[in-house]
PDB file of C-alpha atoms in Angstrom:
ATOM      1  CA  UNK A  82       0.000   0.000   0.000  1.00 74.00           C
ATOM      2  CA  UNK A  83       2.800   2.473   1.405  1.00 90.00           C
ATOM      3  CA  UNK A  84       4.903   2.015  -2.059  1.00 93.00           C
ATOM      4  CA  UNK A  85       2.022   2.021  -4.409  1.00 93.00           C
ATOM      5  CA  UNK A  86       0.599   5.630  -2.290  1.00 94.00           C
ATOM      6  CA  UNK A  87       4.292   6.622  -2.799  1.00 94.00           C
ATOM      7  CA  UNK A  88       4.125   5.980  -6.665  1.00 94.00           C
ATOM      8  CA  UNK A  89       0.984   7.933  -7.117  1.00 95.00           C
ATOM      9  CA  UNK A  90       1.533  10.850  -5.099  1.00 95.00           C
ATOM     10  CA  UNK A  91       4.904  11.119  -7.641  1.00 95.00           C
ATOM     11  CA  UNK A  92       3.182  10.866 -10.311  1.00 93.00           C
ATOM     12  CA  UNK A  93       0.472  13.775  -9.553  1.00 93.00           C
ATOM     13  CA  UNK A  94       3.108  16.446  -8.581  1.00 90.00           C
ATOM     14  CA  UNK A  95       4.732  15.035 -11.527  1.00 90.00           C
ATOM     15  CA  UNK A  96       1.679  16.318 -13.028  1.00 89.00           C
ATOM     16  CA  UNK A  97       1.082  19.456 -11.695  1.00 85.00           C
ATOM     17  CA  UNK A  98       4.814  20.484 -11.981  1.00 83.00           C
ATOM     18  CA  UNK A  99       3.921  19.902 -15.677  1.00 81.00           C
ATOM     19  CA  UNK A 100       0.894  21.708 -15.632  1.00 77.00           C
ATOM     20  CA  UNK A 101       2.653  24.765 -13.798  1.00 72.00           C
ATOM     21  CA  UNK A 102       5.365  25.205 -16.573  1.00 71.00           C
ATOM     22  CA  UNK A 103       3.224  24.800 -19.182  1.00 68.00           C
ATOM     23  CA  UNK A 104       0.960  27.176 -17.476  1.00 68.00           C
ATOM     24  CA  UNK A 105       3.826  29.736 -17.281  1.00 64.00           C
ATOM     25  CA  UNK A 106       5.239  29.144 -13.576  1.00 53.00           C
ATOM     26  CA  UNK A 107       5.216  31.911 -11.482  1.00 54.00           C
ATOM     27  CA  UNK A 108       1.884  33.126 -11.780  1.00 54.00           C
ATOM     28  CA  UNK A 109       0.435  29.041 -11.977  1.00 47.00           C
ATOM     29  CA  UNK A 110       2.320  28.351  -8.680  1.00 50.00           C
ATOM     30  CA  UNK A 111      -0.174  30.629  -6.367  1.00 53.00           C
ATOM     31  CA  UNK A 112      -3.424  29.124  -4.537  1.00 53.00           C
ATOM     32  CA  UNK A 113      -4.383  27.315  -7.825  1.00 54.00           C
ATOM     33  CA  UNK A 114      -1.703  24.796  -7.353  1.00 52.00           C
ATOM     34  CA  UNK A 115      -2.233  24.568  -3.655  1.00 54.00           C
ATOM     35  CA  UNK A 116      -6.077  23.927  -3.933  1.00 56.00           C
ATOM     36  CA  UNK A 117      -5.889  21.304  -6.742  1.00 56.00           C
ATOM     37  CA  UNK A 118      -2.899  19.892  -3.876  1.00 56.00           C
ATOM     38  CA  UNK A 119      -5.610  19.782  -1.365  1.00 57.00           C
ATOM     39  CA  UNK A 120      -8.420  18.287  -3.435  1.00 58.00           C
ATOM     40  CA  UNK A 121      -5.733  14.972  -4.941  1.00 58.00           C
ATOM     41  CA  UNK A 122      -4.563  14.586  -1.368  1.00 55.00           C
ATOM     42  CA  UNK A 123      -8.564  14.268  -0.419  1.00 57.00           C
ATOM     43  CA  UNK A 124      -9.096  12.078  -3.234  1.00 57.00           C
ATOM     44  CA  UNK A 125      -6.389   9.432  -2.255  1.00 56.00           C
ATOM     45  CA  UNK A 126      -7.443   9.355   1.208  1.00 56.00           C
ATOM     46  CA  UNK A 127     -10.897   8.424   0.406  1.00 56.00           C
ATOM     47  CA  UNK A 128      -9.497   5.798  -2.199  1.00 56.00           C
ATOM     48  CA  UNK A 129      -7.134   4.378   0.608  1.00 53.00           C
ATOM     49  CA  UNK A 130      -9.967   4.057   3.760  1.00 54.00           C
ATOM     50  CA  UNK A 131     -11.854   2.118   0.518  1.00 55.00           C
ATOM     51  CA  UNK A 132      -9.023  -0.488  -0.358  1.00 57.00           C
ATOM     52  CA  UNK A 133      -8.504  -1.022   3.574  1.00 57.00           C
ATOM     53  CA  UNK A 134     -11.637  -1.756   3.715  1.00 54.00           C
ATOM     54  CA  UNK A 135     -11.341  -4.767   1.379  1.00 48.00           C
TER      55      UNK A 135
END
C-alpha cells in the first residue's frame, strides 16, 4: 500500500509540476496549485480508507 501511495503521489506532482510550466510558472504556482494539492490529497485518502476496507 505504502509504495504504491508513494508511486501515485509522484506521479500527480509530476503532473502538476507539468501543468505549472506549461501554465507559465510563477503566476500558476499561487493558490491554484495549492487547492488542486488539497483536493488529490482528499481524493487518495478516500481511495485508501476504501481499499482497507477490502
Amino acid at each position: 500500500m505504502d509504495e504504491m501511495h508513494r508511486i501515485l503521489t509522484r506521479i500527480r506532482i509530476a503532473k502538476l509540476q507539468s501543468e505549472v510550466r506549461a501554465k507559465g510558472g510563477n503566476e500558476a504556482q499561487g493558490v491554484p496549485v495549492r487547492r488542486k494539492r488539497a483536493l488529490s490529497a482528499s481524493s487518495t485518502g478516500k481511495k485508501q480508507s476504501i481499499l482497507g476496507r477490502k
